[in-house]
CSV table of C-alpha atoms in Angstrom, one decimal:
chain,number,residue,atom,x,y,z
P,1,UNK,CA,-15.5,-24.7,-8.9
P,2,UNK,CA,-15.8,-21.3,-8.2
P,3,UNK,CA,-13.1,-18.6,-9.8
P,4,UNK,CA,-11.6,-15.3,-7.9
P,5,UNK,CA,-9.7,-12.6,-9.6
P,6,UNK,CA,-6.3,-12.5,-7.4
P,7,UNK,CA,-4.8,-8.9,-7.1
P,8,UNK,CA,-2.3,-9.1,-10.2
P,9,UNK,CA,-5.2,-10.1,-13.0
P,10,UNK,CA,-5.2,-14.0,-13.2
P,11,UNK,CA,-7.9,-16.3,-12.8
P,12,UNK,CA,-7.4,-18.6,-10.3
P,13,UNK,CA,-10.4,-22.0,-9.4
P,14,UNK,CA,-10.7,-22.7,-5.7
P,15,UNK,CA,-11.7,-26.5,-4.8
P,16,UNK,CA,-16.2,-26.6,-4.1
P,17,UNK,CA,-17.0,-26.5,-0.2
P,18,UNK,CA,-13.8,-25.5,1.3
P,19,UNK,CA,-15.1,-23.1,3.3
P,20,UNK,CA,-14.9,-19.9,1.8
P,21,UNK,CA,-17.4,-17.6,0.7
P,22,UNK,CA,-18.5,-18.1,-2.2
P,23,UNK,CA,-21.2,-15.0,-3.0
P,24,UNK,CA,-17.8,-12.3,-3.1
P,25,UNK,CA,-14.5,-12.5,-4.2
P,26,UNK,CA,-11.1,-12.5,-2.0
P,27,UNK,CA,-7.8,-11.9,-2.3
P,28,UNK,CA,-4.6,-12.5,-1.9
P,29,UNK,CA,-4.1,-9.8,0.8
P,30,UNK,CA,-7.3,-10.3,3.0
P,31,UNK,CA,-8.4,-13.7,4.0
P,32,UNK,CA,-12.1,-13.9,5.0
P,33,UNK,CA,-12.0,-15.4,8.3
P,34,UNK,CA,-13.9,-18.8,7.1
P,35,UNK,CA,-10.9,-19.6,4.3
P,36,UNK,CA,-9.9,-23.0,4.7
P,37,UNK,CA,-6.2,-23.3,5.0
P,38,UNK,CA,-6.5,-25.2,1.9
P,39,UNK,CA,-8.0,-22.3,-0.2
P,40,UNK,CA,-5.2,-20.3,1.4
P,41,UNK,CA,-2.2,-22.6,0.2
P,42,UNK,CA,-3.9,-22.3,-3.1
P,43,UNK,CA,-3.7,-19.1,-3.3
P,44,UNK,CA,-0.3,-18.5,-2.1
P,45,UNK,CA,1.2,-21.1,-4.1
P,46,UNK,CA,0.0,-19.9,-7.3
P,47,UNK,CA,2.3,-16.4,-6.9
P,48,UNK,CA,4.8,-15.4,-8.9
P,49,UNK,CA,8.4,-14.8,-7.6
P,50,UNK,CA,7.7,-11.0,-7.6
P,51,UNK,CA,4.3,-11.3,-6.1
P,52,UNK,CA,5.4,-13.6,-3.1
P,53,UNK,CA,8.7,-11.0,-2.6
P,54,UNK,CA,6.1,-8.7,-1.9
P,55,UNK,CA,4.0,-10.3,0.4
P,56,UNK,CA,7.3,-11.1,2.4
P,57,UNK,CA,8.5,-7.8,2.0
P,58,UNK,CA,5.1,-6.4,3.6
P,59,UNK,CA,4.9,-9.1,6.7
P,60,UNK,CA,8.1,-8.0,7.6
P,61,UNK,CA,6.9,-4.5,7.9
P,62,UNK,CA,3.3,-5.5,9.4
P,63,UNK,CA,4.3,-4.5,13.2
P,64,UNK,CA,5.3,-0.8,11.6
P,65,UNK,CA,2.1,-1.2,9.5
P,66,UNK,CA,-0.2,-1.5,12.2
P,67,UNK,CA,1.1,1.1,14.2
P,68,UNK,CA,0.3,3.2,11.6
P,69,UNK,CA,-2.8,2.4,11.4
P,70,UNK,CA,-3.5,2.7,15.0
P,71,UNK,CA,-2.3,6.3,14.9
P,72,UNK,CA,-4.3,7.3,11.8
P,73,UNK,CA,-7.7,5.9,13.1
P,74,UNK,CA,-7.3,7.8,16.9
P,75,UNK,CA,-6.2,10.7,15.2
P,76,UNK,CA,-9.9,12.6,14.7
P,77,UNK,CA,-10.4,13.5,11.2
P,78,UNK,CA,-13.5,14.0,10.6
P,79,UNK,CA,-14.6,15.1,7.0
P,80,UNK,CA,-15.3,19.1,8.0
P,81,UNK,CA,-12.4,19.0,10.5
P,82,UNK,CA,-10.3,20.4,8.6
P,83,UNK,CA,-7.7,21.0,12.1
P,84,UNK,CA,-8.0,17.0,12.2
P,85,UNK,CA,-7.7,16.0,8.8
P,86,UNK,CA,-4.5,18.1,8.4
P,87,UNK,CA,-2.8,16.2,11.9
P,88,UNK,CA,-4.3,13.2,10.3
P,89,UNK,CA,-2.1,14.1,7.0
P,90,UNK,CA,1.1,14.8,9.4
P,91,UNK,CA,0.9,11.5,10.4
P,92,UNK,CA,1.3,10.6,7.1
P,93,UNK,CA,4.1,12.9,5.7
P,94,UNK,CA,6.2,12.1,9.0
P,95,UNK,CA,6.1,8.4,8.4
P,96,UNK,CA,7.0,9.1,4.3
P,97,UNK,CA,9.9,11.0,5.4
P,98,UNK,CA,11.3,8.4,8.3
P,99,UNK,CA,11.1,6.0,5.4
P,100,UNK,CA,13.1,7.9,2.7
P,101,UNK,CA,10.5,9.9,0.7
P,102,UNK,CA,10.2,13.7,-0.1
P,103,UNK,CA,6.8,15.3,1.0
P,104,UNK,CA,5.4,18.6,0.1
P,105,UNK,CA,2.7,19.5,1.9
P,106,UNK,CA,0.2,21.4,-0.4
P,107,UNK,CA,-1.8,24.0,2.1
P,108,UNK,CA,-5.7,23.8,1.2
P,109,UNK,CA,-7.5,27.0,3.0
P,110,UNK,CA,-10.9,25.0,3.4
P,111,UNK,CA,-10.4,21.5,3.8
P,112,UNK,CA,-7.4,19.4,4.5
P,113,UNK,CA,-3.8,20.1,3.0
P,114,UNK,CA,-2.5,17.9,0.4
P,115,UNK,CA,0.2,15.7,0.9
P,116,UNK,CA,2.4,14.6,-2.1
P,117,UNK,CA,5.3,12.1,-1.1
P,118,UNK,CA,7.7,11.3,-3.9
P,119,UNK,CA,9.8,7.8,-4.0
P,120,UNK,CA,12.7,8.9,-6.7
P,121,UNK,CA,13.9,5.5,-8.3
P,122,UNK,CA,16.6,6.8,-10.9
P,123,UNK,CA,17.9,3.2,-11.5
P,124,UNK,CA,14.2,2.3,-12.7
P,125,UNK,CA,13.8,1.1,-16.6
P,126,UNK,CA,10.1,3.1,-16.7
P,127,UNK,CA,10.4,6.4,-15.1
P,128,UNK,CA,6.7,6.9,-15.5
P,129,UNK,CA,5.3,8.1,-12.5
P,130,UNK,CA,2.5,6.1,-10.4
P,131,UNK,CA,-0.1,7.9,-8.4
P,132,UNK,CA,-1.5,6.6,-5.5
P,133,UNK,CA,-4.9,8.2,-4.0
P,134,UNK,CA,-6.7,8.5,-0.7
P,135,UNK,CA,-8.9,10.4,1.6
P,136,UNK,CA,-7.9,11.1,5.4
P,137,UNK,CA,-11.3,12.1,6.1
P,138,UNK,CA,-13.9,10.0,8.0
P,139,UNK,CA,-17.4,10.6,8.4
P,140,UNK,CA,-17.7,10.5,12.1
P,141,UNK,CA,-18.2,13.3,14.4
P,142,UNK,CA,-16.0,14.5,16.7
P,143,UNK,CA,-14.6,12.9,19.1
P,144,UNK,CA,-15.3,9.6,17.7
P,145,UNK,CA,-11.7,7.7,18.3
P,146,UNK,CA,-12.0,8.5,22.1
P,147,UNK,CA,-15.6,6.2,22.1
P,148,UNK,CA,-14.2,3.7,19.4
P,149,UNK,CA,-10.5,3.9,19.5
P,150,UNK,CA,-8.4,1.5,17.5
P,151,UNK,CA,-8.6,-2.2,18.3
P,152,UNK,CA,-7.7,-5.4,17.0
P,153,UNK,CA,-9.7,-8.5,17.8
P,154,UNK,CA,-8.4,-12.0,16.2
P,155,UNK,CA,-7.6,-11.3,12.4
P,156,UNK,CA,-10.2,-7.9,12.4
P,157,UNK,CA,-9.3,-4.6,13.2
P,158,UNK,CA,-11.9,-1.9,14.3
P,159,UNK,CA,-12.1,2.1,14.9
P,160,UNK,CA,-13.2,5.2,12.9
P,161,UNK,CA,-11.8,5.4,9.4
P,162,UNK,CA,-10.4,1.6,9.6
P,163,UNK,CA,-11.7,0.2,6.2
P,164,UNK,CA,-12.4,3.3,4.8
P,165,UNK,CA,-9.9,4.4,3.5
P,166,UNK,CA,-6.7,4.7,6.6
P,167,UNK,CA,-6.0,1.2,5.9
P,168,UNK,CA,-5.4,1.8,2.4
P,169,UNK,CA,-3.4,4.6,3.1
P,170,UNK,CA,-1.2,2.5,5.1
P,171,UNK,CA,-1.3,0.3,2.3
P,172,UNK,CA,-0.1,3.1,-0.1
């Protein structure tokens, strides 16, 4: 059998010929369109208690998450755009703050302002903080989500900026 690193570390073997790739790994998040239903219920079975909270916890959200995403990728943001990039990084400090975060939005005279949203969780054991790190940038010229605005066809979603990195911003 072949073996895929699932997102939280463990090794996991997935039955021969079920009809997943096998020359790249998958995981628990994104399911290559040829996964068997079988290699999915694997998968998902094998989760732990937190781990299957959170996938329930995000398809609740999934409507609000790709609305998100639809507004980041027609928002034009290309990389020396710095007009774009910062409406791009409004988006994002405007959805934060709807959903209980601080932002500070760090002003960058060249290139796009930072934007640093802060979750407080005084009730947490570890008050270590996480960072979490993205680009709004894309490398497309101007102009570029009026010819290829946001779409979604079966499981795939397409436009300037989807992959790389506006989904993992949503993500975030």
């Amino acid at each position: 059998s072949i073996a895929h690193e699932r997102f939280s570390g463990p090794r996991l073997a997935l039955p021969e010929n079920d009809g997943a790739r096998s020359d790249r790994p998958t995981d628990d998040m994104h399911w290559h369109p040829r996964q068997s239903a079988t290699t999915k219920a694997c998968l998902m079975t094998d989760l732990t208690q937190d781990e299957a909270r959170i996938i329930a916890w995000l398809g609740e959200r999934k409507d609000e998450m790709i609305d998100l995403l639809r507004e980041l990728v027609d928002t034009d943001s290309g990389s020396y755009d710095k007009a774009g990039v910062d409406r791009a990084g409004q988006v994002l400090a405007r959805f934060h703050e709807a959903n209980g975060l601080s932002v500070e939005i760090i002003p960058d005279a060249r290139y796009g302002d930072a934007v640093k949203a802060r979750l407080a969780n005084p009730a947490a054991n570890d008050q270590r903080p996480v960072l979490l790190l993205g680009h709004r940038d894309t490398v497309f010229p101007e102009g570029e989500p009026t010819r290829r605005p946001f779409r979604i066809e079966g499981a795939r979603a397409y436009g300037p900026g989807v992959a790389d990195m506006k989904a993992g911003l949503v993500i975030e």
